[in-house]
CSV table of C-alpha atoms in Angstrom, one decimal:
chain,number,residue,atom,x,y,z
N,1,UNK,CA,-66.5,61.6,-59.5
N,2,UNK,CA,-68.4,59.5,-62.1
N,3,UNK,CA,-69.1,56.8,-59.5
N,4,UNK,CA,-70.5,59.4,-57.0
N,5,UNK,CA,-72.8,60.9,-59.7
N,6,UNK,CA,-74.0,57.4,-60.7
N,7,UNK,CA,-74.7,56.5,-57.1
N,8,UNK,CA,-76.7,59.7,-56.6
N,9,UNK,CA,-78.7,59.1,-59.8
N,10,UNK,CA,-79.4,55.5,-58.7
N,11,UNK,CA,-80.5,56.5,-55.2
N,12,UNK,CA,-84.1,55.3,-54.7
N,13,UNK,CA,-85.5,58.6,-53.5
N,14,UNK,CA,-84.9,60.3,-56.9
N,15,UNK,CA,-87.0,57.7,-58.6
N,16,UNK,CA,-84.8,57.3,-61.6
N,17,UNK,CA,-85.4,53.8,-62.9
N,18,UNK,CA,-83.8,52.7,-66.1
N,19,UNK,CA,-84.7,49.4,-67.8
N,20,UNK,CA,-81.8,47.9,-69.5
N,21,UNK,CA,-82.0,44.7,-71.5
N,22,UNK,CA,-78.9,42.4,-70.8
N,23,UNK,CA,-78.9,41.3,-74.5
N,24,UNK,CA,-78.5,44.9,-75.6
N,25,UNK,CA,-75.6,45.3,-73.2
N,26,UNK,CA,-73.9,42.2,-74.8
N,27,UNK,CA,-74.4,43.4,-78.3
N,28,UNK,CA,-73.4,47.1,-77.8
N,29,UNK,CA,-70.7,47.1,-75.2
N,30,UNK,CA,-68.9,43.7,-75.1
N,31,UNK,CA,-67.7,43.5,-78.7
N,32,UNK,CA,-66.0,47.0,-78.7
N,33,UNK,CA,-64.4,46.2,-75.4
N,34,UNK,CA,-63.0,42.9,-76.7
N,35,UNK,CA,-61.8,44.5,-79.9
N,36,UNK,CA,-60.0,47.3,-77.9
N,37,UNK,CA,-58.3,44.8,-75.6
N,38,UNK,CA,-57.2,42.7,-78.6
N,39,UNK,CA,-55.9,45.8,-80.3
N,40,UNK,CA,-53.9,46.9,-77.3
N,41,UNK,CA,-52.5,43.5,-76.5
N,42,UNK,CA,-51.6,42.6,-80.1
N,43,UNK,CA,-48.7,40.1,-80.0
N,44,UNK,CA,-46.5,40.2,-83.1
N,45,UNK,CA,-45.5,36.6,-82.6
N,46,UNK,CA,-49.0,35.4,-83.4
N,47,UNK,CA,-49.0,36.9,-86.9
C-alpha cells in the first residue's frame, strides 16, 4: 500500500518534486538503522 501511494505521489503528472540532499539522508537515516540492526543482532559472545 505504501509503495503504491509513493508511486502515485512520484508520478510526473502530479508535479510533486522533492529535493533531498544525500548528505541529509546519510546523517538522519543511516545511523538509526545501523544502531537498530546492531541492537537486534547483539551477540553475547562479543561482550
